[in-house]
Coordinates of C-alpha atoms and ligand atoms in Angstrom, one line a residue:
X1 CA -88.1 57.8 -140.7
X2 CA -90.7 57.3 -143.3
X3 CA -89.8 59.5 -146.5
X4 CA -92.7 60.9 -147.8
X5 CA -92.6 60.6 -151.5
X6 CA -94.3 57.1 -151.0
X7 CA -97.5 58.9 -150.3
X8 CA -97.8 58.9 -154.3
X9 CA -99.2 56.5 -156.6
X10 CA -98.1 58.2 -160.0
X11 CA -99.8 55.6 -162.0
X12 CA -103.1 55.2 -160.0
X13 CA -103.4 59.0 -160.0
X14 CA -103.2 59.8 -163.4
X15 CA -105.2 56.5 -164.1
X16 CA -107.9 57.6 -162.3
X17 CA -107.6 61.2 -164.0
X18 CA -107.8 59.8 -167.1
X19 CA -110.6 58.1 -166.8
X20 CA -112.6 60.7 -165.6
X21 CA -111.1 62.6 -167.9
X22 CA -114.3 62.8 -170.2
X23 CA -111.8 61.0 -173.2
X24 CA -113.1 60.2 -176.6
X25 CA -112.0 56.5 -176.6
X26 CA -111.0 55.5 -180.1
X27 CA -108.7 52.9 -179.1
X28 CA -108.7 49.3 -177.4
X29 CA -110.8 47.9 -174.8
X30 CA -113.7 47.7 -176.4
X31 CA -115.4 48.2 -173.0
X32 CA -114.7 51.9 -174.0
X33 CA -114.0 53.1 -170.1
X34 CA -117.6 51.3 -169.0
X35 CA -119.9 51.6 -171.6
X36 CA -121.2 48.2 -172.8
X37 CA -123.2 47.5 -169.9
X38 CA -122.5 43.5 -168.9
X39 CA -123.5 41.5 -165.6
X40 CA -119.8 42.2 -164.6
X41 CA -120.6 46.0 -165.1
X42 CA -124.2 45.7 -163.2
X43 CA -122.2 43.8 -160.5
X44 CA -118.8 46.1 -159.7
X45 CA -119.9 49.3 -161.4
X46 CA -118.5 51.4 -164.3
X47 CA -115.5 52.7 -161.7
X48 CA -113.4 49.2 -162.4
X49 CA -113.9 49.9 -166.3
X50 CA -112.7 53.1 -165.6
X51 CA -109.3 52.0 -164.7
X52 CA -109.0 49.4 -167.4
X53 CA -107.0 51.4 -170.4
X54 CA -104.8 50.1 -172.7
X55 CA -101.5 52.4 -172.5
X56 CA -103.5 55.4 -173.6
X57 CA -101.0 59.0 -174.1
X58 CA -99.2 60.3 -170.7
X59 CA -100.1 57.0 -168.9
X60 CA -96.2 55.3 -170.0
X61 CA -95.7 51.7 -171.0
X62 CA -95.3 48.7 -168.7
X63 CA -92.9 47.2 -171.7
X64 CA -90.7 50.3 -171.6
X65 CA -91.5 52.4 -168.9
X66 CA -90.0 55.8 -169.2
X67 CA -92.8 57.8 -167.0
X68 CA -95.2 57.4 -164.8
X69 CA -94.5 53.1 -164.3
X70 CA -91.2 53.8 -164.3
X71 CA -91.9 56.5 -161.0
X72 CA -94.1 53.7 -159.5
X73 CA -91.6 51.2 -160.1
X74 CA -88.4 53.4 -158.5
X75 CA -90.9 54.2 -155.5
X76 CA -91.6 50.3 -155.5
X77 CA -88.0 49.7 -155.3
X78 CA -87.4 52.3 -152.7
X79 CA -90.2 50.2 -150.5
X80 CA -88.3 46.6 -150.8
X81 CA -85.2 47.9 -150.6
X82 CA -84.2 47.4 -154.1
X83 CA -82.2 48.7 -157.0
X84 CA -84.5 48.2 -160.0
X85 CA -88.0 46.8 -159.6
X86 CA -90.2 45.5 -163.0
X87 CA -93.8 45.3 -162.3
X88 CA -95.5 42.1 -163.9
X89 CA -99.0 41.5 -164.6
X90 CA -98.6 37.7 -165.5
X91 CA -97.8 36.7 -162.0
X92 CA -94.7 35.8 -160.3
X93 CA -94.6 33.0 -162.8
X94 CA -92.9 34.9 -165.5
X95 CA -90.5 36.3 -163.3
X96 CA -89.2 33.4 -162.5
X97 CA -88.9 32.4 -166.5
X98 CA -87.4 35.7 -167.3
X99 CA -85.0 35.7 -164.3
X100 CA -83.4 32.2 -165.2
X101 CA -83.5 33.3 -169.2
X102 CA -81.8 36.7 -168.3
X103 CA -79.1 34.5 -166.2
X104 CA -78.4 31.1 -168.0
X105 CA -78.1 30.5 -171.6
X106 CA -78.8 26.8 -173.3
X107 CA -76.9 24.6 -171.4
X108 CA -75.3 26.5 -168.6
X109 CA -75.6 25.2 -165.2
X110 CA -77.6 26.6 -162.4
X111 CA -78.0 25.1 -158.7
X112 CA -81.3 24.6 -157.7
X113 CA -83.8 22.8 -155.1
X114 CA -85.8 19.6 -156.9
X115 CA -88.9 21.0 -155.2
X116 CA -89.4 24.1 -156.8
X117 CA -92.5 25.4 -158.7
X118 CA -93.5 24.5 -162.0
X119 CA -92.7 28.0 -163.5
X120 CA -88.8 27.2 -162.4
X121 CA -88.8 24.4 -164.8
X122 CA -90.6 26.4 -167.4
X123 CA -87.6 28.4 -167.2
X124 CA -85.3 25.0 -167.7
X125 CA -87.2 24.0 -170.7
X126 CA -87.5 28.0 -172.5
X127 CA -83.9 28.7 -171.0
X128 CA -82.3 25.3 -172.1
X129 CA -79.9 25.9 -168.6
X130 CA -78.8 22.7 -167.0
X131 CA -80.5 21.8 -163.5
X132 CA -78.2 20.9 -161.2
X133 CA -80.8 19.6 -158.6
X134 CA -79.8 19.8 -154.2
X135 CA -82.2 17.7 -152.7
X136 CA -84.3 19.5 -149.7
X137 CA -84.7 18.5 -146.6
X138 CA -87.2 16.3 -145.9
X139 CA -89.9 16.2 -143.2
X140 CA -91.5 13.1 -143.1
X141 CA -93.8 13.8 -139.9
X142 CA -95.3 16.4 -141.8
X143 CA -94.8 14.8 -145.6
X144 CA -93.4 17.7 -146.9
X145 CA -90.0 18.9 -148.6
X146 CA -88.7 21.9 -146.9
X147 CA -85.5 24.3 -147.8
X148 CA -82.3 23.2 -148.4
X149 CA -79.4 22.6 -146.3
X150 CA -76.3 25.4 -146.6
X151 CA -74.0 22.1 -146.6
X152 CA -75.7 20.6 -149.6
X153 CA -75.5 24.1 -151.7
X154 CA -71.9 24.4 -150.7
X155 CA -71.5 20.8 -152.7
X156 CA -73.2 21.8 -155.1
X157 CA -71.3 25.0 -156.3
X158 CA -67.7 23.4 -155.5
X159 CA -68.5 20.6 -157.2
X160 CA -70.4 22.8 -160.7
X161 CA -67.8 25.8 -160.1
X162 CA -68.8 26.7 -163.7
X163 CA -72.8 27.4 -162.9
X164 CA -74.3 31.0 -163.4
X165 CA -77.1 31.2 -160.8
X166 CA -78.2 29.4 -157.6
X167 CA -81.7 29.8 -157.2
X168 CA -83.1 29.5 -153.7
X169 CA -87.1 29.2 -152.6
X170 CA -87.4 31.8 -149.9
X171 CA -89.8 30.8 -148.2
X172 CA -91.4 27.7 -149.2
X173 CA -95.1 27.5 -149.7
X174 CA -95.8 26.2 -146.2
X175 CA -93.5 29.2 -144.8
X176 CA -90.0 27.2 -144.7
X177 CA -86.4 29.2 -144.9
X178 CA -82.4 28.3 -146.2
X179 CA -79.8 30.0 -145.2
X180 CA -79.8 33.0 -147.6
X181 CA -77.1 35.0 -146.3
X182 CA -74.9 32.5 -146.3
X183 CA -75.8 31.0 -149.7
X184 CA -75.8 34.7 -151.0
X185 CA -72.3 35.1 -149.6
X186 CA -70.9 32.0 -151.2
X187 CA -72.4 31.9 -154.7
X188 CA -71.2 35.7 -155.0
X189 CA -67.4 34.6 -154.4
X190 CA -67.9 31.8 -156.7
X191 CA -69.1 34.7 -158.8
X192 CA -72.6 32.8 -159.5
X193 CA -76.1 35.0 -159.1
X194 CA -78.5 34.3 -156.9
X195 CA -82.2 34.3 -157.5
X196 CA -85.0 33.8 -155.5
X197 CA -88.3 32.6 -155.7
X198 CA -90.2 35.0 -153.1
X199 CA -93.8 34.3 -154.4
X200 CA -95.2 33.6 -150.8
X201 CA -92.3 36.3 -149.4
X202 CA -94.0 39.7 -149.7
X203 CA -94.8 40.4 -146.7
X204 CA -90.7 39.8 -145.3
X205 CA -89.7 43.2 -146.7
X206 CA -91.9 44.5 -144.4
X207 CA -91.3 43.3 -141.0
X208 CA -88.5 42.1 -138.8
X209 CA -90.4 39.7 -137.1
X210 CA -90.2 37.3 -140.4
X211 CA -87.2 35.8 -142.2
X212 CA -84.8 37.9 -144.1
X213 CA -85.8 38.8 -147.1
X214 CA -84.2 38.1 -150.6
X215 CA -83.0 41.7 -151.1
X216 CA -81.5 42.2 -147.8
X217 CA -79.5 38.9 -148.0
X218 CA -77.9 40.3 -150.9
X219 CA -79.4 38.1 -153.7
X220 CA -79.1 39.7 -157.3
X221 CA -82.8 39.1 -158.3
X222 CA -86.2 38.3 -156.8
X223 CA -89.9 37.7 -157.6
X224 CA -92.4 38.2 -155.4
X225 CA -96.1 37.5 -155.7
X226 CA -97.4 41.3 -154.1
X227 CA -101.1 39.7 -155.0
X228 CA -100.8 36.6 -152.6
X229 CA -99.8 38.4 -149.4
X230 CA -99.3 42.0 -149.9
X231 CA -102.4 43.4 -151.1
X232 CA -102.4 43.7 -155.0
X233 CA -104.8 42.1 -157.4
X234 CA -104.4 38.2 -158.8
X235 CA -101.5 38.3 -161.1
X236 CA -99.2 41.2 -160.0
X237 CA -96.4 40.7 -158.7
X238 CA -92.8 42.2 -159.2
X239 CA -89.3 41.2 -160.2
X240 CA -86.8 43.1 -157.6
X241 CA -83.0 43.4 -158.8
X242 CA -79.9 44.3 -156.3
X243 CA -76.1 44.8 -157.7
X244 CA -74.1 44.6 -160.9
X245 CA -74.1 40.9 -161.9
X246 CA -77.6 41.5 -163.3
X247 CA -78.2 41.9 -167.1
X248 CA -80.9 44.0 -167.2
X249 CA -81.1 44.9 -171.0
X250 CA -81.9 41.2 -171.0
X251 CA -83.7 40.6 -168.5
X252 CA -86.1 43.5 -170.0
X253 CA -86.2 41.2 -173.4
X254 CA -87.3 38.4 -171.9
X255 CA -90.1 39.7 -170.0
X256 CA -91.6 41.7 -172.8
X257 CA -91.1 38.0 -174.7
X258 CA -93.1 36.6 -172.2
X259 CA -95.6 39.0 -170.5
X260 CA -98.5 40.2 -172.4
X261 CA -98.4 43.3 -174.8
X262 CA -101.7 44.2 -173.6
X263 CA -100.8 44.5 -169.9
X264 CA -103.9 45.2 -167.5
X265 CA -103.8 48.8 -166.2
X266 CA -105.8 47.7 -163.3
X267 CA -103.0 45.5 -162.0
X268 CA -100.6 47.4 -162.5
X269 CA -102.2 50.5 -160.5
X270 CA -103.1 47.8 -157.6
X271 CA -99.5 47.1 -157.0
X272 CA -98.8 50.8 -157.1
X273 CA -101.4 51.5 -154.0
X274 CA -100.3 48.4 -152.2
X275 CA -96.6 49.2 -152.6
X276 CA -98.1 52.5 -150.9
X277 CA -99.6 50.7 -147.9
X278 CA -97.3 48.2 -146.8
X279 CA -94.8 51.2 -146.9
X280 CA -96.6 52.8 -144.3
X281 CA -98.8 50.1 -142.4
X282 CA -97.3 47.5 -143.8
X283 CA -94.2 47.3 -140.7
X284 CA -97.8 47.7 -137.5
X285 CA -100.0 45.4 -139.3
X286 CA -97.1 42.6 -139.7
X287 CA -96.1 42.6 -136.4
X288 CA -100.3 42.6 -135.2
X289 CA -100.8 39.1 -137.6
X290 CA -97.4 37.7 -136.2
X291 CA -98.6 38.3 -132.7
X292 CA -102.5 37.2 -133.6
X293 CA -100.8 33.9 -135.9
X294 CA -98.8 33.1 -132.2
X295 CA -102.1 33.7 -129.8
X296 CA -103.7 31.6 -132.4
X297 CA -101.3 28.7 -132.8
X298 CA -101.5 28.5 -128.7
X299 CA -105.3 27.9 -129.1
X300 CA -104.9 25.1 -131.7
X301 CA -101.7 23.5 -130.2
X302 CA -103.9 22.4 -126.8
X303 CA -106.6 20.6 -129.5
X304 CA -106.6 16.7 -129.1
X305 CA -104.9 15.0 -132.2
X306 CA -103.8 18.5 -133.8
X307 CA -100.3 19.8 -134.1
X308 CA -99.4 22.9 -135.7
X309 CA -96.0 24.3 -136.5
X310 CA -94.3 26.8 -135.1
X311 CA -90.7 28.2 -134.8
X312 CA -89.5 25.6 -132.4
X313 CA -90.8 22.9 -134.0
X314 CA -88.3 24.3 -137.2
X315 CA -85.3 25.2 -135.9
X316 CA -85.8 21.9 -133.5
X317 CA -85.2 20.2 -136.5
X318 CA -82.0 22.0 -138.3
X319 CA -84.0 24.9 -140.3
X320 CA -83.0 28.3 -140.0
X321 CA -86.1 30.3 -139.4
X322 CA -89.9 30.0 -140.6
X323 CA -92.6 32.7 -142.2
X324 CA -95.0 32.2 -139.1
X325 CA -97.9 34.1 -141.3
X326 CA -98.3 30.2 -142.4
X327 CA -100.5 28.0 -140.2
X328 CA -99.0 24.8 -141.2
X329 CA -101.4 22.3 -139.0
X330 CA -101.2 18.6 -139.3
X331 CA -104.3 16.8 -139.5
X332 CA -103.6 13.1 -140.0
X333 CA -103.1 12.2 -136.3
X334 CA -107.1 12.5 -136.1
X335 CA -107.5 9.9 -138.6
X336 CA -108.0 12.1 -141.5
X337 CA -105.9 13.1 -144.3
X338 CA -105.5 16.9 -144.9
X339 CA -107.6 16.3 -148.2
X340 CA -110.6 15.4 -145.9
X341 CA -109.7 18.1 -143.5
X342 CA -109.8 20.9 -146.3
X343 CA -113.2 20.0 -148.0
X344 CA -115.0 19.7 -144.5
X345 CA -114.0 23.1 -143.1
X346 CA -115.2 24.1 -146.4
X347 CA -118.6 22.4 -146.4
X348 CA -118.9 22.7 -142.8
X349 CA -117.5 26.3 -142.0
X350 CA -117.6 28.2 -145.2
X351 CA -113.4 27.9 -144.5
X352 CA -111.5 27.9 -147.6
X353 CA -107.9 27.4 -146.5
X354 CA -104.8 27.6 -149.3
X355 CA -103.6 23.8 -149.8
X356 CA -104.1 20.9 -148.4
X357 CA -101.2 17.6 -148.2
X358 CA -101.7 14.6 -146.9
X359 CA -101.2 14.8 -143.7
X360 CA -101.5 18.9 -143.4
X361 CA -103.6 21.5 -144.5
X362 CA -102.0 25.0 -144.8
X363 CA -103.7 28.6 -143.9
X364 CA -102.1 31.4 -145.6
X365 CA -102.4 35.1 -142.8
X366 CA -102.2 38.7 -144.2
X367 CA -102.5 42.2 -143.1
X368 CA -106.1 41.5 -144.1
X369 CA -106.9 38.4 -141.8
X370 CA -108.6 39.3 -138.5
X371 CA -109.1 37.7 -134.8
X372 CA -112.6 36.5 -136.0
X373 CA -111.0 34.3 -138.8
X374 CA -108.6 32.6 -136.5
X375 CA -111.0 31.9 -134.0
X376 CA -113.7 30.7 -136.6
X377 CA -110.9 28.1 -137.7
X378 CA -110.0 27.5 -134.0
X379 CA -113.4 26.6 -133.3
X380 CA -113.5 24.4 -136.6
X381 CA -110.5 22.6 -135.6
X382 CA -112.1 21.8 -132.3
X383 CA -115.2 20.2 -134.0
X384 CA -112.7 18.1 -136.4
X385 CA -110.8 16.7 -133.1
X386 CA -114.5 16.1 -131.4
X387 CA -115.4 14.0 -134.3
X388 CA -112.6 12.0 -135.5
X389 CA -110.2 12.2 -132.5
X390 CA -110.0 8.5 -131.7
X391 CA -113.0 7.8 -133.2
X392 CA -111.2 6.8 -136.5
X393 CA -109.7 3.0 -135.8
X394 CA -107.1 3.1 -139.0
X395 CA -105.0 6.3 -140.1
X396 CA -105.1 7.3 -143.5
X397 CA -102.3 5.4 -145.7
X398 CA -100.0 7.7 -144.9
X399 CA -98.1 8.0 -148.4
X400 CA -94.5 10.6 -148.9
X401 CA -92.0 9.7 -151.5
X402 CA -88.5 10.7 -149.9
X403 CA -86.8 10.3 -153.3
X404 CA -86.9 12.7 -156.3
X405 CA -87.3 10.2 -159.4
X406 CA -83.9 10.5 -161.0
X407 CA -82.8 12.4 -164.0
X408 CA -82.2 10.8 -167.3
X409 CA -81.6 14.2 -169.7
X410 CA -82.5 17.9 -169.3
X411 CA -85.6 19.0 -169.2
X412 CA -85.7 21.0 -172.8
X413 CA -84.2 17.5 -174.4
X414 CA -87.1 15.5 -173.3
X415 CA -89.4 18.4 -173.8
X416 CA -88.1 18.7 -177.5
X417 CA -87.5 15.1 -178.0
X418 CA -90.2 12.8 -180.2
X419 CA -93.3 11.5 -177.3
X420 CA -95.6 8.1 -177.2
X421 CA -98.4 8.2 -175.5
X422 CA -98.8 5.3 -172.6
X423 CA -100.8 4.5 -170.4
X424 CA -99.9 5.3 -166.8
X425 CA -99.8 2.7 -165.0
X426 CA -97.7 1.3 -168.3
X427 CA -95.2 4.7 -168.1
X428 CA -93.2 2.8 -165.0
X429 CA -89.4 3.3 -165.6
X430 CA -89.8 5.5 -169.0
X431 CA -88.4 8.9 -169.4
X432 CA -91.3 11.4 -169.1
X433 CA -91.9 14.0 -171.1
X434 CA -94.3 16.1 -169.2
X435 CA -94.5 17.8 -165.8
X436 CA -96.8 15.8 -163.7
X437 CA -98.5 17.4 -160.7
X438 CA -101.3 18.0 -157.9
X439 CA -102.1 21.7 -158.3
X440 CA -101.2 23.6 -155.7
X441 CA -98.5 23.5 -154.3
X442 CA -97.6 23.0 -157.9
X443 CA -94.4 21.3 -157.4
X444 CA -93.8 18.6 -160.0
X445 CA -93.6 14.8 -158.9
X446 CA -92.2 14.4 -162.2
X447 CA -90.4 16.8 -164.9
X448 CA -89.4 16.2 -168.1
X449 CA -86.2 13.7 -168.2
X450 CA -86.9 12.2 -165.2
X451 CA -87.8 8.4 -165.1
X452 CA -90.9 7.7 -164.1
X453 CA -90.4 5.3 -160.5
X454 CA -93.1 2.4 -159.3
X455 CA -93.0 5.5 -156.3
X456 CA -93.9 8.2 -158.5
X457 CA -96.9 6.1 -159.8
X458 CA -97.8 4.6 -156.5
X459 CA -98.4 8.3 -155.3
X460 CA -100.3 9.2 -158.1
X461 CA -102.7 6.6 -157.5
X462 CA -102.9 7.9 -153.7
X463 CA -103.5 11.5 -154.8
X464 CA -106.4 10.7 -157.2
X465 CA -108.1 8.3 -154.8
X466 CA -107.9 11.1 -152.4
X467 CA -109.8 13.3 -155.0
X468 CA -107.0 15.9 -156.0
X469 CA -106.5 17.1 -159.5
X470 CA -103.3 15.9 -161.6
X471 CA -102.2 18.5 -164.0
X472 CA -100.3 16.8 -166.9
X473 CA -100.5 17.4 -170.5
X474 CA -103.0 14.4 -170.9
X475 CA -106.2 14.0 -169.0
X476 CA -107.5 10.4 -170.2
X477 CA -105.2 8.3 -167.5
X478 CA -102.1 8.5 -170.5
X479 CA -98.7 10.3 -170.2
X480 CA -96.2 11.3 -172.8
X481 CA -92.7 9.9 -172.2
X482 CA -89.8 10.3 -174.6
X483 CA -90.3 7.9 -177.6
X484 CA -86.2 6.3 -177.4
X485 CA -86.1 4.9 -180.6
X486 CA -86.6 7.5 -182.0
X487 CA -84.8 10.2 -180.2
X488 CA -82.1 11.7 -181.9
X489 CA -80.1 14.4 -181.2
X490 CA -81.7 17.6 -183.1
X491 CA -80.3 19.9 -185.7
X492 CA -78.9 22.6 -183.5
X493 CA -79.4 21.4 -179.9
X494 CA -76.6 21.9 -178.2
X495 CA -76.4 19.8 -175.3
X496 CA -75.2 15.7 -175.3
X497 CA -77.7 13.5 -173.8
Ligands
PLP501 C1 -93.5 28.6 -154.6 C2 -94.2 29.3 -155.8 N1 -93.5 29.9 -156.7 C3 -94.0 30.5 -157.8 C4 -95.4 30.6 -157.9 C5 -96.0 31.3 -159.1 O1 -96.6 32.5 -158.7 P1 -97.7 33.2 -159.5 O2 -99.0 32.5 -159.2 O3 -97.7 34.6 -159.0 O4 -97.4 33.1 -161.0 C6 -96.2 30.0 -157.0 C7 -97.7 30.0 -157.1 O5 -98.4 29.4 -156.4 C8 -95.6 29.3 -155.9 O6 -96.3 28.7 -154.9

């Protein structure tokens, strides 16, 4: 039974009021509700300006919500099944910081994958919490890390029975699963919280026909990213709490220390109307796009020199269950790398598909993809096998580094610590002091107190001769490691190195 309070949007309604309200606007945006006329303003008309106020009187505050927010919010947290829920407007990203700050102090200990997002290890370096890394498992057919086993997190916790938080990816970017329940169950007797990265999760709460989601495993706090599948605008996402173990007077500090104070009212009323939707539609429309991703995955699976993944292919190889809203399809058996794959259905099709790996490229489904896209990359998929399918003589080098580079000191120590600047290919077995990446999937190869391998390197080179962007702190071919001489323990820091 559907409870009908969710037909309101409390903050979308009296935002829209409001603007149409006729108000004398003496107070920020500039805009003044639409009346600087701009190309933007030509281009989307005055009605977006409308709904861009700055926490005017009557429409509450997203830093202390005691009103309308706070209404959307409960109804928000009615929707995914949660106690509390904390709308964000800078992404899932500072979730993530302000969930691992509200949980581990400087130096505490919290179990986590190596492959997580950069925003995870933001949260290291601004939390100062100790990682205490589980390697993932590893699928080298498709050169990707994956989730992690429940066996390795079980290690983990009896062997760090003193850490505060196990953080656990669910799912992955390319739609991959760990046993939450279980991990849930186990890091509560050992009295630890768990918290999840759910930025490519949204649509879970939703359906049955997807993996459990974050909430309904029991986990004690959740992001999710409501902009990249559930509807919302770029940017909004939500922070989801269940339980007692969570601090909430300081997870509330943090994310007023780290979201802006000028939050966009825009955002903030698209999450309130897409909250509404997947509430009602949400549970159809899910199970539609998982039966359209199958239909689909049947057409591509008979195309010569293209696999895509599918549930049996996962739990084939020991995983527990898999988002099938992700077309994971591998590319590399044509000949091609994924990179190659992605820019031609691009230039070819007009196709702009989420990511692209080496061997893979990845298509991200929502309640808002139809038959006509999936056939459209059906048929592209067909012209790629026509062309390269056995055509191609060599396969791409084929490069996956199996091995995290290991860990010298935490990340805030090398992040704090005094830096040289070197030349890559001269940075081989120094201790980095910099996050490098390919952007997305955004997962470092490198973080901050990690040596710096020949491997690391070699697949640096391979990514840039494959014409992907490396995001580092330098862009001239240098990185920063930690200078050693001259590293001395700080004033203050409170960790050994
Ligand atoms: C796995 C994962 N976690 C977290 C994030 C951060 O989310 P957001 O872009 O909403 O800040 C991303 C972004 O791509 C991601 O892929």
């Amino acid at each position: 039974m559907k409870d009908d309070r969710q037909r309101q949007t409390p903050f979308f309604t009296k935002l829209k009021e409001y603007g149409q309200s006729g108000v004398t606007p003496l107070d920020v945006p500039g805009h003044k509700l639409g009346r600087i006329k701009n190309d933007l303003l030509d281009f989307t008309g005055a009605n977006m300006f409308i709904l861009d106020s700055n926490a005017p009187l009557g429409l509450d505050q997203l830093a202390k919500p005691v009103g309308i927010i706070k209404d959307a919010e409960k109804l928000a947290a009615q929707a995914f099944h949660a106690d509390h829920a904390y709308f964000l407007v800078n992404g899932t990203s500072v979730g993530i910081m302000s969930m691992i700050m509200s949980a581990c102090r400087a130096s505490e200990e919290i179990i986590l994958p190596r492959n997580v997002h950069k925003s995870i290890i933001n949260g290291l370096i601004l939390s100062g919490a100790t990682p205490v890394f589980v390697h993932p498992d590893i699928d080298s057919d498709l050169g990707i890390a994956n989730g992690v086993q429940f066996e390795a997190v079980k290690k983990a916790i009896e062997t760090h029975p003193n850490a505060k938080a196990v953080f656990v990816i669910n799912p992955t970017y390319f739609g991959f699963t760990s046993d939450l329940k279980r991990i849930v169950d186990l890091a509560h007797q050992h009295d630890m919280q768990v918290i999840c990265d759910e930025a490519h999760g949204t649509q879970f709460y939703f359906s049955d026909s997807l993996p459990i989601s974050a909430m309904d495993a029991g986990a004690d706090m959740s992001t999710t990213s409501v902009h990249k599948t559930g509807g919302s605008l770029t940017q909004s996402s939500m922070i989801l709490t269940k339980g007692s173990r969570v601090d909430h007077v300081r997870l509330r500090t943090t994310i007023n220390m780290l979201q802006s104070t000028s939050p966009s009212s825009l955002l903030i009323a698209s999450l309130d109307v897409a909250r509404k939707t997947l509430y009602f539609e949400g549970e159809e429309r899910i199970k539609k796009l998982v039966h359209m991703a199958q239909k689909a995955r049947e057409q591509i699976r008979g195309i010569p020199g293209i696999t895509v993944i599918d549930k049996k292919y996962v739990m084939a190889r020991g995983g527990i269950s898999f988002d099938e809203t992700k077309l994971v399809i591998k590319v590399s058996d044509l000949g091609i790398t994924g990179f190659e794959a992605y820019k031609e259905l691009r230039r070819k099709f007009n196709i702009q598909l989420e990511l692209a790996e080496t061997h893979l490229i990845l298509a991200i489904l929502s309640m808002g993809t139809t038959k006509d896209d999936l056939d459209h990359l059906t048929l592209a998929l067909k012209d790629l096998s026509r062309r390269y399918y056995k055509i191609r003589k060599t396969l791409p080098k084929i490069k996956f580094n199996y091995q995290f580079p290991a860990s010298y000191s935490r990340p805030r120590d090398a992040y704090h610590a005094p830096k040289l600047q070197v030349k890559l290919e001269d940075s081989a077995n120094e201790i980095s002091g910099e996050m490098i990446m390919i952007y997305p999937p955004g997962i470092p190869m490198v973080i901050p107190g990690e040596i710096i391998s020949e491997e690391v390197l070699e697949d640096l080179q391979f990514y840039m001769k494959n014409g992907s962007v490396i995001h580092s702190e330098m862009d001239n071919g240098y990185v920063k490691i930690v200078d050693k001489e001259h590293w001395q323990k700080w004033e203050g820091e409170d960790s050994e190195i």
